[in-house]
Short mmCIF file of C-alpha atoms and ligand atoms in Angstrom, two decimals:
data_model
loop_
_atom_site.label_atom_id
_atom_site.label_comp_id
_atom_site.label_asym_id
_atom_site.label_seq_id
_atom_site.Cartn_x
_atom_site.Cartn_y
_atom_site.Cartn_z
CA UNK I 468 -13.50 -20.47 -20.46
CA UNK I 469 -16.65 -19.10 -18.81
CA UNK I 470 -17.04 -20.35 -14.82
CA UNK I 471 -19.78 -22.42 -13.85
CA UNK I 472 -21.55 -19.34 -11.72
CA UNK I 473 -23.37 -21.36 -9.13
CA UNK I 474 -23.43 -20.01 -5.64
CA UNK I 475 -24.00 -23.57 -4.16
CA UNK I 476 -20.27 -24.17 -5.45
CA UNK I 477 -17.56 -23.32 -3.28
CA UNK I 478 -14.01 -23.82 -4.43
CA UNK I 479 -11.04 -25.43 -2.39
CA UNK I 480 -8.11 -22.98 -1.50
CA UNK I 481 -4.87 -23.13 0.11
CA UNK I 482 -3.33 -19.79 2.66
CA UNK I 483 -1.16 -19.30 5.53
CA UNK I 484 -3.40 -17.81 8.30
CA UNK I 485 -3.35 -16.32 11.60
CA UNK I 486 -5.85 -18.08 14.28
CA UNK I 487 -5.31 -16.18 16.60
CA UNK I 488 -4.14 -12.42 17.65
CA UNK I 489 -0.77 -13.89 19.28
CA UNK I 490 -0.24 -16.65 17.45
CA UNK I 491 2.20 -17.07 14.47
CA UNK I 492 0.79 -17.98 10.69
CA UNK I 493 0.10 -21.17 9.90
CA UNK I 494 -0.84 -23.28 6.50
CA UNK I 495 -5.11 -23.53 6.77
CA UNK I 496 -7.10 -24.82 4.12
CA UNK I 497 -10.68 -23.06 3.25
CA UNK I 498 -13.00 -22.26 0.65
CA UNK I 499 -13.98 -18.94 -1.36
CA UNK I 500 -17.05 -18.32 -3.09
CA UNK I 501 -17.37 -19.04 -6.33
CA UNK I 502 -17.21 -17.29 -9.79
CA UNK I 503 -20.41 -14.82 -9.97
CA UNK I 504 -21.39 -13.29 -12.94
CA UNK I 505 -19.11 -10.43 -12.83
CA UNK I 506 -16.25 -12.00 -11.03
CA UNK I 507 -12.82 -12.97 -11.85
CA UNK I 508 -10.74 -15.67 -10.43
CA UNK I 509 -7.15 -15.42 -10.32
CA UNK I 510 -4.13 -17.65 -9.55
CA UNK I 511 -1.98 -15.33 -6.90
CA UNK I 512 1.66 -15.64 -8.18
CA UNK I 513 3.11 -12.84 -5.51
CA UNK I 514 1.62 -11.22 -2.87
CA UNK I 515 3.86 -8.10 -0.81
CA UNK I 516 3.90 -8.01 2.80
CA UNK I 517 2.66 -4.43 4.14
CA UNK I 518 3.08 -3.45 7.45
CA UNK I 519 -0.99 -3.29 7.74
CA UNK I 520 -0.71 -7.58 7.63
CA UNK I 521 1.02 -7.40 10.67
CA UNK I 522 -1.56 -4.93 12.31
CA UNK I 523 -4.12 -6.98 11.67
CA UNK I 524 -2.40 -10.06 12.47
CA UNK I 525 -2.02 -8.71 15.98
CA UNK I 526 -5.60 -6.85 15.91
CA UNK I 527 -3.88 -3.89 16.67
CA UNK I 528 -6.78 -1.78 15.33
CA UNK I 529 -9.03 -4.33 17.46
CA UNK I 530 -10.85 -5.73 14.59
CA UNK I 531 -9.68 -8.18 12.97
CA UNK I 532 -11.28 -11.74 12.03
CA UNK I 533 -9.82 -14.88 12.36
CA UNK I 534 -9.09 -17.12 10.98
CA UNK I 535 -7.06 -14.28 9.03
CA UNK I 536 -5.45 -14.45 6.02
CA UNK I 537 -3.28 -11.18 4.81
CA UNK I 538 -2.05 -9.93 1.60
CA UNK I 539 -3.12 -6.67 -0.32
CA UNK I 540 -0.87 -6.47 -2.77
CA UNK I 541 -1.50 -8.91 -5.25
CA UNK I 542 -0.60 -10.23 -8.78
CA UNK I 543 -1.54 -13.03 -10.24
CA UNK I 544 -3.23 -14.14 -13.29
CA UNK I 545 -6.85 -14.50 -14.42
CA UNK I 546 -7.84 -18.51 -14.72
CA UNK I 547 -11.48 -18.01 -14.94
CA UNK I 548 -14.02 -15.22 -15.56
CA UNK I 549 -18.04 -14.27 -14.96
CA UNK I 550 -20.38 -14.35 -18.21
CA UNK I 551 -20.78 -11.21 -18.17
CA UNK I 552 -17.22 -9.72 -17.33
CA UNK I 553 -15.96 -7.61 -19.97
CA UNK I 554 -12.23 -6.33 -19.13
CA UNK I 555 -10.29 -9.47 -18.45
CA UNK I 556 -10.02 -12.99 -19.97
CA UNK I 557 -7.75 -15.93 -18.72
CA UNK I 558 -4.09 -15.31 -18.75
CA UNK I 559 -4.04 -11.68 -18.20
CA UNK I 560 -1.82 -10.33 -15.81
CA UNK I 561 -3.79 -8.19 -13.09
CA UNK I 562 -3.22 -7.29 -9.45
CA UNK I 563 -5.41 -6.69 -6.42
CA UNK I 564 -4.23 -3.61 -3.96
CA UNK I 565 -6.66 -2.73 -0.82
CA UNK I 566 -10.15 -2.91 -1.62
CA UNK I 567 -12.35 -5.60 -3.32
CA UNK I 568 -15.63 -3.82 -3.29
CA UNK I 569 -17.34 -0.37 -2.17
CA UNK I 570 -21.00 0.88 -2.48
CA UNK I 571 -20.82 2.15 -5.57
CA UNK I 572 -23.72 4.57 -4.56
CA UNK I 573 -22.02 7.22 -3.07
CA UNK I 574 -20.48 10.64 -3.24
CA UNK I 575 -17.27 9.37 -3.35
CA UNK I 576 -17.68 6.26 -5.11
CA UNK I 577 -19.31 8.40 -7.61
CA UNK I 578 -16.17 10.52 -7.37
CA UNK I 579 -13.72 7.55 -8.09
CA UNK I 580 -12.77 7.45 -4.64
CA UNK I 581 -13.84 4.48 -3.76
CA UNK I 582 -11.00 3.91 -0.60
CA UNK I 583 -13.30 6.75 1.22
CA UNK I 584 -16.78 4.86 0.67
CA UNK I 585 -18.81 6.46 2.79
CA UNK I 586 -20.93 3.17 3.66
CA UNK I 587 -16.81 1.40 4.19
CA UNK I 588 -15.17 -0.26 1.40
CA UNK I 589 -14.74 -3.60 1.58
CA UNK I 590 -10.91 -4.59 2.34
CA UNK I 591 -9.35 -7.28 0.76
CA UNK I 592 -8.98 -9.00 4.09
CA UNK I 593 -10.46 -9.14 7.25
CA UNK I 594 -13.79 -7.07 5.81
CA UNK I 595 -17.52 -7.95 5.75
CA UNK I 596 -18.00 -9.51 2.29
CA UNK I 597 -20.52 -7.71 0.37
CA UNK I 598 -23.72 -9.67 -0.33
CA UNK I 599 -22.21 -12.66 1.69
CA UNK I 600 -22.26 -13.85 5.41
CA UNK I 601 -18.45 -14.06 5.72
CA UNK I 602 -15.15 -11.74 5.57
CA UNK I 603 -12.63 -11.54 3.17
CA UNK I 604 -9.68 -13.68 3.07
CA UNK I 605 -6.42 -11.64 1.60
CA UNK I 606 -3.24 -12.77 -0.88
CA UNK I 607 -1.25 -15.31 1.26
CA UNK I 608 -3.14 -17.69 -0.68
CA UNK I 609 -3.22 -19.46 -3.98
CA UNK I 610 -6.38 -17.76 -5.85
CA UNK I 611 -8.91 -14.81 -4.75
CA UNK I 612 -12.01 -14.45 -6.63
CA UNK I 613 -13.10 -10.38 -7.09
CA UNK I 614 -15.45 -8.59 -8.88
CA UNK I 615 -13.53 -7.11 -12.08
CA UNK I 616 -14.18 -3.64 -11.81
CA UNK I 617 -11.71 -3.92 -8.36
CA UNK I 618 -9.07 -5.39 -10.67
CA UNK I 619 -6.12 -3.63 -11.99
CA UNK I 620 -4.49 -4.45 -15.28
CA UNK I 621 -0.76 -5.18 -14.76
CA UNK I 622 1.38 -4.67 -17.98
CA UNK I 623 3.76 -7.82 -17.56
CA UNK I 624 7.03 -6.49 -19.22
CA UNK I 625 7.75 -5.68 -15.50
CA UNK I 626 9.06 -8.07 -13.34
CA UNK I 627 5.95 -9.09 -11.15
CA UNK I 628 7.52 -9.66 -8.13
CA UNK I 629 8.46 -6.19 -8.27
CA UNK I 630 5.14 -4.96 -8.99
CA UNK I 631 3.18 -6.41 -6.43
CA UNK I 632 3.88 -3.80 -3.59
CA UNK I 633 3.16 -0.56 -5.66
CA UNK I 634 -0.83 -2.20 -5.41
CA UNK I 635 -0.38 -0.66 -1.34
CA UNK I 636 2.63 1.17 -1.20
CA UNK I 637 3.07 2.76 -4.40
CA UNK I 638 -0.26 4.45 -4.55
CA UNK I 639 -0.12 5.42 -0.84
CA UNK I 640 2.53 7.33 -1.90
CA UNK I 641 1.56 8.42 -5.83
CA UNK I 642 -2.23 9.41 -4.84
CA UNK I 643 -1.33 12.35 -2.13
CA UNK I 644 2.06 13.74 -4.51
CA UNK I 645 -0.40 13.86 -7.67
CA UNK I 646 -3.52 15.44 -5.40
CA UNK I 647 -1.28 18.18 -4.22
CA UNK I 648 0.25 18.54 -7.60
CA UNK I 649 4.08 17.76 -7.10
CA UNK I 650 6.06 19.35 -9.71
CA UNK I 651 9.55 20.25 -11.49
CA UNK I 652 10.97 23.25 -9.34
CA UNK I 653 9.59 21.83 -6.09
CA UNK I 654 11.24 20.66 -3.01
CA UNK I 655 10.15 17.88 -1.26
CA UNK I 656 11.00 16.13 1.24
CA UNK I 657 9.93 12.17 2.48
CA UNK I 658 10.26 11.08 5.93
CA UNK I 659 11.21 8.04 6.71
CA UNK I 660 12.83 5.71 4.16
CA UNK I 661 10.54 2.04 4.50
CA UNK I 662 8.42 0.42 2.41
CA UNK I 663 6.14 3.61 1.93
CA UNK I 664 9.34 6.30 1.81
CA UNK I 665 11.10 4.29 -0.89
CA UNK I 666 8.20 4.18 -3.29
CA UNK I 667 7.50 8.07 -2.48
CA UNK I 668 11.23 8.71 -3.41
CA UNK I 669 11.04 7.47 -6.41
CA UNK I 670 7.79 8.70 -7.69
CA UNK I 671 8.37 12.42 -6.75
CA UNK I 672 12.18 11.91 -8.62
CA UNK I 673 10.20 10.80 -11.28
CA UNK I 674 7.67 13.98 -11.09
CA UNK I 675 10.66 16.46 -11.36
CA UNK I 676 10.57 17.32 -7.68
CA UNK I 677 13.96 17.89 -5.44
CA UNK I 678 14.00 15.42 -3.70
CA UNK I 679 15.01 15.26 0.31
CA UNK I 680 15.10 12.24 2.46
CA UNK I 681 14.58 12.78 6.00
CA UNK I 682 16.08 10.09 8.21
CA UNK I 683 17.04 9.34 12.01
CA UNK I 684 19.58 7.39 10.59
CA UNK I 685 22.94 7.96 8.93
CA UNK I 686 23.21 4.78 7.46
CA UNK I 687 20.29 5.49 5.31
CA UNK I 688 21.89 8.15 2.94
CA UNK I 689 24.10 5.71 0.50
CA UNK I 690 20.50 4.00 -0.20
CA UNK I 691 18.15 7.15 -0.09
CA UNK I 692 20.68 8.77 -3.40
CA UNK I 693 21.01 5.06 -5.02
CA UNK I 694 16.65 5.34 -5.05
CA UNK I 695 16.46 8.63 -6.56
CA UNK I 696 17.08 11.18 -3.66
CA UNK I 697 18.87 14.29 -4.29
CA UNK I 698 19.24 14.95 -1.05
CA UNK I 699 19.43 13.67 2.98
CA UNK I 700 19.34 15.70 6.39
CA UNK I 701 19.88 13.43 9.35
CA UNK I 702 17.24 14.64 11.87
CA UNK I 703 19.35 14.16 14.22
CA UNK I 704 21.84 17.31 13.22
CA UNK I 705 21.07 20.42 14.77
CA UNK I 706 22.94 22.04 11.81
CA UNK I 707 20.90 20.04 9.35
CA UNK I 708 17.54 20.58 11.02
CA UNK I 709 18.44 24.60 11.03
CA UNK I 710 19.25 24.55 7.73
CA UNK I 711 15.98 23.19 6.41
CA UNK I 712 13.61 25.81 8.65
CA UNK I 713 11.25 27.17 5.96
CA UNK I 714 12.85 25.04 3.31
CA UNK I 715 10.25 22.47 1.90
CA UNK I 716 7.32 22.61 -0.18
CA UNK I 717 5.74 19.22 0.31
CA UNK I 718 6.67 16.74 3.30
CA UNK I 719 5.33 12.79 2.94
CA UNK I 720 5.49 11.69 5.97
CA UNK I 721 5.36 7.69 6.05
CA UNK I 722 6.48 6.76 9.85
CA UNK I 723 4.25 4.82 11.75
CA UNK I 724 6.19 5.13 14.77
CA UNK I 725 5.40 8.37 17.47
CA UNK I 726 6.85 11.16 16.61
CA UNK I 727 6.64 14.77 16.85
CA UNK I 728 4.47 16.55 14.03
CA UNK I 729 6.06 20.03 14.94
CA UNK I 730 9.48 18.78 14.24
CA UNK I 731 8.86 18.72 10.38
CA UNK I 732 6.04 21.52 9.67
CA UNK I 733 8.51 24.14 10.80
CA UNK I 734 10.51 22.19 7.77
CA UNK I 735 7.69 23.39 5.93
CA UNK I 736 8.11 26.81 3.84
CA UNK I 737 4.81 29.69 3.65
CA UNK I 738 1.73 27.63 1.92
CA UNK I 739 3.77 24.22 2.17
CA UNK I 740 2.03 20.83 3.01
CA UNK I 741 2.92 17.89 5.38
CA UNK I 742 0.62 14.62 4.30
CA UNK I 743 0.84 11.94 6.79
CA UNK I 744 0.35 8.65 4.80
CA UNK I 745 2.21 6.79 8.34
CA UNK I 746 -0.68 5.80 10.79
CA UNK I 747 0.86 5.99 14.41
CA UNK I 748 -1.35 4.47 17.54
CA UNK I 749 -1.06 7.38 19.81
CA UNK I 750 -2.60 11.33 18.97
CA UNK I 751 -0.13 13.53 17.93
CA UNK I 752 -0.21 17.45 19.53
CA UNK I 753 0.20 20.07 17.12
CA UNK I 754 -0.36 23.96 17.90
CA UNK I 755 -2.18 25.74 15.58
CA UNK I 756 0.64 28.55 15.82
CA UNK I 757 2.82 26.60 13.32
CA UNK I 758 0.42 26.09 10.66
CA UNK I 759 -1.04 29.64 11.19
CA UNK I 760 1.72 31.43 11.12
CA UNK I 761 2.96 30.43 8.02
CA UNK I 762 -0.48 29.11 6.18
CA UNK I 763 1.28 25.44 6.28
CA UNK I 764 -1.05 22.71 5.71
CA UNK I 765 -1.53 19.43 7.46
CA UNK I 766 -3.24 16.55 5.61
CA UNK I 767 -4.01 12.85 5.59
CA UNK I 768 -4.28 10.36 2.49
CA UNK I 769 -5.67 6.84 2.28
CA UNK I 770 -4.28 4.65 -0.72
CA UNK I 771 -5.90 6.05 -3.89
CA UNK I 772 -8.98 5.43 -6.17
CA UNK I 773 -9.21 2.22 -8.42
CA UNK I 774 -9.22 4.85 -11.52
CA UNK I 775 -5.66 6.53 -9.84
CA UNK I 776 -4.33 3.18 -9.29
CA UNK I 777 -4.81 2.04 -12.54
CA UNK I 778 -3.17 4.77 -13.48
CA UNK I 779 -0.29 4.68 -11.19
CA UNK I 780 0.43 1.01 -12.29
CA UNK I 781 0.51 2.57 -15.95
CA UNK I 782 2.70 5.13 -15.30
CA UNK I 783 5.44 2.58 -13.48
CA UNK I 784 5.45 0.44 -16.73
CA UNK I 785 5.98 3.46 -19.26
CA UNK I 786 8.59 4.94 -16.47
CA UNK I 787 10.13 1.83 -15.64
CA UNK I 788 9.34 2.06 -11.88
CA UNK I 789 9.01 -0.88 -9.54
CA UNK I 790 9.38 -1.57 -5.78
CA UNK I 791 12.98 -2.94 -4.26
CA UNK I 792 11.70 -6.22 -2.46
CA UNK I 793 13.23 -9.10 -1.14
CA UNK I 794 11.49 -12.38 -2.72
CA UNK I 795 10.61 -15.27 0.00
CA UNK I 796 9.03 -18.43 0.65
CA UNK I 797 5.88 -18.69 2.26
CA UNK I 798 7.19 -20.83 5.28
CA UNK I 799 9.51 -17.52 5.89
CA UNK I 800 6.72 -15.24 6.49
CA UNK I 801 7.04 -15.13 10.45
CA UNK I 802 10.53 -14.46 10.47
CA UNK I 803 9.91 -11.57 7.70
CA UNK I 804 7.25 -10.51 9.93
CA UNK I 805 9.96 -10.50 13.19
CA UNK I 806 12.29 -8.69 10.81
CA UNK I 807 10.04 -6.24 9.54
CA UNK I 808 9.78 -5.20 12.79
CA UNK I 809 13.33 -3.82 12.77
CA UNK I 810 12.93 -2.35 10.08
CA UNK I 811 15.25 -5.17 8.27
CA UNK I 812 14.15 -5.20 4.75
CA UNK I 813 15.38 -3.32 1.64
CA UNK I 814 12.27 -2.00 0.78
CA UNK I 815 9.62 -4.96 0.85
CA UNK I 816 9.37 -8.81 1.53
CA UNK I 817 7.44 -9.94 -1.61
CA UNK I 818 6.03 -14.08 -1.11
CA UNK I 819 6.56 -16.18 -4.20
CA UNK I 820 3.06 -18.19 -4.11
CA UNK I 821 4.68 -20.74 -5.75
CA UNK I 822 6.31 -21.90 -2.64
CA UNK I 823 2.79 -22.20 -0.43
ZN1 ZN B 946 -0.68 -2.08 2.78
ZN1 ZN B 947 -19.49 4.27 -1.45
#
């Protein structure tokens, strides 16, 4: 069925939102625009909580929009399409990770890497729509209209609820192990064992990699071999730590929390690479004499390219690679936020949109 494309229409939707920076999410009805040309409009089925909904939730980047819906990791399928959209037709499976539109003019978006748009992608939530007078509204909702080329094809012989947090946390973690080409024969280790870590386990396991899981936490190391690890130094060891001087090729470092850089690039072997994918509120110092001194590399990575993301979804279907989540009902989400917080979740809280 082809949409009626009229901008004057606006079409009834159903979320939980935030109102305010301290206040809990609440059920709030609003509208999105309507189908454009080029647009497809999809019926959210499960949305993954990231740790990013709960910045924003807060404004702890100071600038978020209310009222403010969350969700950037969605799948759902296509109800409705554009006249002129060409890649999707009602009842595909698709999925919707961190951006909904970018310039499309520049370097990078010319590049296929559209997450550094150098005029600012627009985020699925909380971002300046593009050619509109509002801000996007995010997955805690029943349906999101979005221009097709920021859709993803989903192959649905995985189980969707699975999926859905790979469109944020698996290609944080995919994008930077593929850019610095993680291979068979290397070691590598991932800090932190979350939402992100999990995901970054299993992918470089899957590249060939040996993989290390660095932890605080003893607790940790049943779960970080069940996931794929090889693997797991407790940081807190002084034997451990010794023994992995100059032992790593690649660190992913996913903790959000403050911590000291220097720790882990002395971890780091001659040439080796630390990418920081975990975004902590306070600067970190880090002397120049441990990268110099052994040509170690620190880096950053933001989520990935539509084109890599595609890609990473298609690689999790023909490897049989999902997330470990922990399905919930929509009227939970506060108390999976409060959890979250402690870390208690095995790997990601996944919402069932059914239940909204
Ligand atoms: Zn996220
Ligand atoms: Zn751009």
């Amino acid at each position: 069925m082809v949409a009626d494309t009229s901008s004057a229409v606006r079409l009834p939707s159903k979320a939980y939102a935030a109102m305010a920076a301290s206040e809990d999410l609440v059920p709030w009805d609003f509208t999105r625009r309507n189908v454009g040309p080029h647009d497809v409009l999809i019926e959210i089925l499960y949305c993954g909580v990231c740790h990013t909904d709960i910045h924003f939730v807060r404004n702890d980047f100071g600038m978020s929009m209310y009222p403010l819906v969350p969700g950037h990791e969605i799948v759902g399928r296509v109800l409705n399409i554009g006249d002129h959209v060409k890649k999707y037709k009602a009842g595909d499976t698709v999925g919707i990770g961190c951006l909904v539109e970018s310039c499309r003019e520049c370097d990078n978006c010319k590049n296929e890497q559209e997450q550094y748009c150098l005029k600012g992608s627009t985020y699925t939530y909380s971002s300046p729509e593009k050619g509109g007078d509002g801000f996007t509204y995010g997955g805690y909702s029943n349906q999101i209209v979005c221009n097709e080329d920021f859709v993803l094809k989903v192959n649905d012989k995985l189980p969707l609820d699975k999926v859905a947090p790979l469109l944020c946390a698996g290609i944080t973690t995919y994008s930077p192990l593929r850019k610095w080409k993680v291979t068979a024969g290397q070691r590598v280790a991932i800090l932190g064992l979350g939402g992100l870590g999990h995901m970054g386990v299993k992918f470089a396991a899957a590249f060939g990699a040996e993989v290390t899981v660095l932890s605080t936490s003893a607790s940790k190391k049943d779960d970080a071999m069940k996931l794929g690890a090889h693997r797991f130094v407790l940081t807190t060891d002084e034997g451990q730590v010794l023994a992995s001087q100059n032992y790593f090729d690649f660190i992913l470092d996913t903790v959000s929390a403050e911590h000291d850089y220097n720790f882990y690039l002395s971890m780091l072997r001659t040439h080796g690479v630390m990418v920081c994918v975990g975004l902590p509120s306070t600067p970190a110092v880090v002397p120049a004499f441990n990268l110099i001194f052994h040509g170690r590399s620190l880096s950053g990575s933001l989520i990935g390219g539509l084109a890599e993301t595609q890609e990473m979804l298609d690689f999790c279907a023909a490897n049989n690679i999902t997330s470990d989540v922990e399905v919930i009902n929509m009227k939970y989400i506060n108390e999976a936020y409060a959890r979250m917080e402690k870390s208690d979740v095995k790997y990601r809280f996944v919402i069932d949109m059914a239940t909204l």
